N, CA and C of each residue as an Amber inpcrd file, in Angstrom:
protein
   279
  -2.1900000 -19.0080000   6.9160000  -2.8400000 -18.5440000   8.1210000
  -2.9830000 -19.7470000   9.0500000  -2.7070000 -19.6460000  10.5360000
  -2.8600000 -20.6020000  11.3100000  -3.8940000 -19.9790000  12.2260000
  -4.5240000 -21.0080000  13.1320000  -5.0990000 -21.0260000  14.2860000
  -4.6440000 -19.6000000  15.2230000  -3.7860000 -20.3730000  15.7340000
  -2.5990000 -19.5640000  16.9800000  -2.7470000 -17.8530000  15.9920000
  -2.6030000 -17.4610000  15.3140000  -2.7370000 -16.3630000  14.2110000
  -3.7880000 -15.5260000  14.5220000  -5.4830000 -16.2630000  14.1720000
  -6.4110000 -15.8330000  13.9510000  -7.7420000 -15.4650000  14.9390000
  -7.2440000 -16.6080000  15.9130000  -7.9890000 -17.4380000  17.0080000
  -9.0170000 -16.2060000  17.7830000  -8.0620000 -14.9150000  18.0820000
  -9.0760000 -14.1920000  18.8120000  -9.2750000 -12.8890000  17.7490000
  -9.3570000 -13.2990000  16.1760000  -9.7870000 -12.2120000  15.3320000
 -11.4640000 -12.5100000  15.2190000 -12.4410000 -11.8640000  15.3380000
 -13.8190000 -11.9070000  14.6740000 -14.2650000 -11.5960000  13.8910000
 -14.4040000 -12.3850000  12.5030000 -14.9950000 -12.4670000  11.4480000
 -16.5460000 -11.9220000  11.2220000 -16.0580000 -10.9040000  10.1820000
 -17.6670000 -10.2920000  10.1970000 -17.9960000 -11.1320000   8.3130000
 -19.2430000 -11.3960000   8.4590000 -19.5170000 -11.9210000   6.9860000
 -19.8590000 -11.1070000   6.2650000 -20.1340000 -11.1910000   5.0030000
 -20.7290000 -10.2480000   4.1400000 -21.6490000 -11.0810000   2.9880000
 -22.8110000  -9.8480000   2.1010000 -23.3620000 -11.1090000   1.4240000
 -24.5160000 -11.1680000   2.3280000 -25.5420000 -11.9200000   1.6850000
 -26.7160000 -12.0800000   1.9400000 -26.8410000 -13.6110000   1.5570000
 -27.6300000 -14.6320000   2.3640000 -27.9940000 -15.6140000   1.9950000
 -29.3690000 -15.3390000   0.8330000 -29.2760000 -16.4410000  -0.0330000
 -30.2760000 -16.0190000  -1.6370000 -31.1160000 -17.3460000  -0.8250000
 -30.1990000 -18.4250000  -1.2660000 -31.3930000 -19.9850000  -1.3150000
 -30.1440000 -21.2890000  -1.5190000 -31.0410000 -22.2750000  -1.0650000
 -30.2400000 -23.3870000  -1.1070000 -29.9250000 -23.5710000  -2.6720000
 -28.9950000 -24.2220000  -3.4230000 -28.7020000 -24.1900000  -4.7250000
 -29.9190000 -25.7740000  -4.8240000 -30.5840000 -25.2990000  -6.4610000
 -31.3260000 -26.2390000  -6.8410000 -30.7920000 -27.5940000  -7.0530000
 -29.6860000 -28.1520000  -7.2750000 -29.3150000 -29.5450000  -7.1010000
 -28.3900000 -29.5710000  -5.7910000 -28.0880000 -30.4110000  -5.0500000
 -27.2710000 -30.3850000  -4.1620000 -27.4820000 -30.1060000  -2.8770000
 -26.7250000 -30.0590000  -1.8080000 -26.9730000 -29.2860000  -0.5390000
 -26.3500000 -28.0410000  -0.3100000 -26.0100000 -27.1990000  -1.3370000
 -24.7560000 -26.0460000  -1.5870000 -26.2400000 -25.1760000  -0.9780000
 -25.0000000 -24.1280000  -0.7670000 -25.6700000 -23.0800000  -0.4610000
 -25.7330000 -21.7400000  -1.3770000 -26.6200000 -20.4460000  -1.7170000
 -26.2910000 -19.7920000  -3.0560000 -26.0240000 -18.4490000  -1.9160000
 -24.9330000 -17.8300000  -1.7120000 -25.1200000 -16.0300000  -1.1570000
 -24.2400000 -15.4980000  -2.1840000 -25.5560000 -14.2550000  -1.9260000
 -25.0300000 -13.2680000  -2.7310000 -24.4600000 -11.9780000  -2.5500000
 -22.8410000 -11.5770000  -3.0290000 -22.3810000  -9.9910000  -2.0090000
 -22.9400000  -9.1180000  -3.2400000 -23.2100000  -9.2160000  -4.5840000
 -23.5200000  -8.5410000  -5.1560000 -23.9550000  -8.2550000  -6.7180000
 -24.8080000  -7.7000000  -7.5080000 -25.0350000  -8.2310000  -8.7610000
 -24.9480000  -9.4580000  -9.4950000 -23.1980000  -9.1770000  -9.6230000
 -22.5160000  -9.6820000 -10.6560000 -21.6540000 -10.9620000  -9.4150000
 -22.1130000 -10.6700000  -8.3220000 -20.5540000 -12.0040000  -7.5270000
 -21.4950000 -12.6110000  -6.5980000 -21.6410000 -14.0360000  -7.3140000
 -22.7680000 -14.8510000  -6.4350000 -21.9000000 -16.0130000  -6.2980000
 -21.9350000 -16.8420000  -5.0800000 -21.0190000 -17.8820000  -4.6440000
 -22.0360000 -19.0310000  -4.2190000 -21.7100000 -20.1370000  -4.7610000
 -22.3090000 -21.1780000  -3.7390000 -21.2280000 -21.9290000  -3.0660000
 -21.7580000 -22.2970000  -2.1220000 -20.6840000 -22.7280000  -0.6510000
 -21.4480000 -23.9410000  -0.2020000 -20.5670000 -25.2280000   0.2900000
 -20.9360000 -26.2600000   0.4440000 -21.4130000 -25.6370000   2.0730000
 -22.0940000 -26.9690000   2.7910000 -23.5230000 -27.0360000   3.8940000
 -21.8050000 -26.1100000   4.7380000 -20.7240000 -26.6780000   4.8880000
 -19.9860000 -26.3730000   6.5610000 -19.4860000 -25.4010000   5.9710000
 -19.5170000 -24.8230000   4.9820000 -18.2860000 -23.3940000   4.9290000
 -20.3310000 -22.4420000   4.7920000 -21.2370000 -22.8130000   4.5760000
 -22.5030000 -21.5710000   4.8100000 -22.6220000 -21.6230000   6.4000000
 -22.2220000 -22.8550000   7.0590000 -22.8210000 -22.9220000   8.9090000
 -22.0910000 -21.7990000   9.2060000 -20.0810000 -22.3930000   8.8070000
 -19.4450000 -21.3890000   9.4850000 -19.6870000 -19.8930000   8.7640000
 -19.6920000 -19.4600000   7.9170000 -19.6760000 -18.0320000   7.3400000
 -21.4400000 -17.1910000   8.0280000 -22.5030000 -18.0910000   8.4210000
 -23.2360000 -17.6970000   9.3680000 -22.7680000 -17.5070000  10.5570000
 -22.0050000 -18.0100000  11.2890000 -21.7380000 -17.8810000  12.4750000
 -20.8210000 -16.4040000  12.6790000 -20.0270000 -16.1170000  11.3120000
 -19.3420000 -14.7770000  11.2590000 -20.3490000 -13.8360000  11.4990000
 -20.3830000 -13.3950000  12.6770000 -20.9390000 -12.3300000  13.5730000
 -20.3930000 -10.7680000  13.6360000 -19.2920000 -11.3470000  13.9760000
 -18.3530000  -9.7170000  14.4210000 -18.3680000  -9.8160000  15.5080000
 -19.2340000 -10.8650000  16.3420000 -18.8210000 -10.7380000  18.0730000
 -18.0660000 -11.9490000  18.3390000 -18.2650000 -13.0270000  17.7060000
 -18.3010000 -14.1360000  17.7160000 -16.2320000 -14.4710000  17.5470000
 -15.6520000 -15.0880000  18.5420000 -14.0210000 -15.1130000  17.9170000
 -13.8260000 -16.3560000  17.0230000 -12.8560000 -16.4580000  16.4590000
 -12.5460000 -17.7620000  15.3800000 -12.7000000 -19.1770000  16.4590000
 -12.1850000 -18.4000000  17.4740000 -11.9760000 -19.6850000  19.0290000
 -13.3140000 -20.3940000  19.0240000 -14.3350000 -19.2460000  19.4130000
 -15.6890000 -19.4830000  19.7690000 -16.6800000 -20.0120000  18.8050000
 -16.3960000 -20.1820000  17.1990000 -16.8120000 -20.5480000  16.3210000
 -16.0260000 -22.3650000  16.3060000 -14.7390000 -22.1220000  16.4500000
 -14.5380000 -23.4700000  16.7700000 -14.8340000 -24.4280000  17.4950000
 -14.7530000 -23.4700000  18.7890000 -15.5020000 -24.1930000  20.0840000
 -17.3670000 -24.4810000  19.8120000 -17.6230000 -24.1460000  19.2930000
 -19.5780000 -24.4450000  18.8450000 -19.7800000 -24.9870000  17.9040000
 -18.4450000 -25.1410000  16.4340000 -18.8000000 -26.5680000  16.0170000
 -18.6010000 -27.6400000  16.7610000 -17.0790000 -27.5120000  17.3400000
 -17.1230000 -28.8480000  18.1010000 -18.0020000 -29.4080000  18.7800000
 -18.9690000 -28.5190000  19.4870000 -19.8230000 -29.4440000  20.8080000
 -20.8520000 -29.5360000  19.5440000 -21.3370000 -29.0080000  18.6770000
 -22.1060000 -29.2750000  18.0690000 -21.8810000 -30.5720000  17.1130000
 -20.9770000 -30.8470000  16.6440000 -20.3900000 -32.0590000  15.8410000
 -20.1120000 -33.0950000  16.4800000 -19.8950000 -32.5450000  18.0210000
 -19.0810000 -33.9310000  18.3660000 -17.8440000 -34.2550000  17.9760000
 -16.9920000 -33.4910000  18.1320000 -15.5890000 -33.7930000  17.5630000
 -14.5290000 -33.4020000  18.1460000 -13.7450000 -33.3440000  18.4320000
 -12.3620000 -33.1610000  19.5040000 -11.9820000 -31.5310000  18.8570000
 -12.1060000 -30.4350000  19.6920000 -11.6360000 -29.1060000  18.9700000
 -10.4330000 -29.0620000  18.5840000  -9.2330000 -29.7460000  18.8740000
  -7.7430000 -29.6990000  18.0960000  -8.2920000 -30.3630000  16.8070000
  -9.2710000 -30.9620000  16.6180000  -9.2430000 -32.0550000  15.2570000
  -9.9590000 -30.6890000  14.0760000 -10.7430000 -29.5990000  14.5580000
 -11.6930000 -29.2510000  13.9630000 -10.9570000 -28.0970000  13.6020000
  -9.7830000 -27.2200000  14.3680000  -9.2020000 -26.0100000  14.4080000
  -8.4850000 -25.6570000  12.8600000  -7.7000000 -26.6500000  12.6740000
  -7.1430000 -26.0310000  11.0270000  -8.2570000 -26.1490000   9.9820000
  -8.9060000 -27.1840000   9.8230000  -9.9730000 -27.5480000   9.1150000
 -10.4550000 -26.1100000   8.6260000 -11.7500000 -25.4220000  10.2560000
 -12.1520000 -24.2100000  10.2950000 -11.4850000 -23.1520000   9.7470000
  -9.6840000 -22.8470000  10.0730000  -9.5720000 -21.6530000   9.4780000
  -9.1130000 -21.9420000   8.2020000  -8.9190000 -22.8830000   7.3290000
  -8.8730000 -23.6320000   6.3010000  -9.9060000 -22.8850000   5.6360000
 -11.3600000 -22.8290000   6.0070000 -12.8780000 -22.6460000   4.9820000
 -12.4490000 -20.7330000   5.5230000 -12.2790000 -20.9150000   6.8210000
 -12.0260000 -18.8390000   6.9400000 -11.5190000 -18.3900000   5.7590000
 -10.5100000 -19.3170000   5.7310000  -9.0750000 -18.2240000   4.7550000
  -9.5770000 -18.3140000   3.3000000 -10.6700000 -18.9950000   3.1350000
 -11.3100000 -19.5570000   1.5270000 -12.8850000 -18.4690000   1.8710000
 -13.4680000 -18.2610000   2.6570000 -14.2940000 -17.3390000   2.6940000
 -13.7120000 -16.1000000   2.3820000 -12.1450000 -15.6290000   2.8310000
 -12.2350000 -14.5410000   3.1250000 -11.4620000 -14.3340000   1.5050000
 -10.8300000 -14.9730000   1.3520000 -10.3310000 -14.9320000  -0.0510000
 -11.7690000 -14.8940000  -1.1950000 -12.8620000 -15.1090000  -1.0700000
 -13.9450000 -15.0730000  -1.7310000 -14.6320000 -13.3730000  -1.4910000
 -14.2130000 -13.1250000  -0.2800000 -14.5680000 -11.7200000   0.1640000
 -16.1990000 -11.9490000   0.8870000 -16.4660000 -13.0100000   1.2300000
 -18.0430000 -13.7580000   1.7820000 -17.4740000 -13.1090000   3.6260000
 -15.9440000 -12.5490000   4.2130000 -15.8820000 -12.5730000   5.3330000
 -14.6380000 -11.5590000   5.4530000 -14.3320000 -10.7200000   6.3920000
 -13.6770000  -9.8820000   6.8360000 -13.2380000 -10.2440000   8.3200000
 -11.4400000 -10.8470000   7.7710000 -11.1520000 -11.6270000   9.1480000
 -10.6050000 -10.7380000   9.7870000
């Protein structure tokens, strides 16, 4: 999956945030019973930001100003953790 691909798809998340995981800075959500995931601090920011209104663009564009970081530098990175959310089923790209 690339950028150019995804850019104006909007990611809806799924799953409920539980709690920060007891050692670490991970994060614990849960979609259900038996399928609980913990997710490091930037793949829980971005999988919050999965809105359903929100585009892959516009999620890129608001880490960047938020990070401070050049948005070509941040773009594969981002759909990098998408395509690993969505393969977890934590997001519906």
């Amino acid at each position: 999956m690339n950028f150019l691909d995804v850019k104006d798809r909007k990611p809806q998340k799924s799953g409920e945030f539980i709690d920060k995981a007891e050692e670490g800075d991970n994060y614990i959500i849960k979609l259900s019973e038996d399928k609980v995931y913990e997710v490091a601090p930037i793949a829980y920011y971005i999988w919050a930001m999965c809105d359903g209104e929100k585009t892959v663009n516009d999620i890129v564009e608001e880490v960047s100003k938020e990070a401070n970081i050049e948005f070509d530098q941040l773009k594969d990175p981002i759909v990098q953790v998408l395509e690993q959310l969505q393969q977890a089923t934590l997001i519906t790209l």
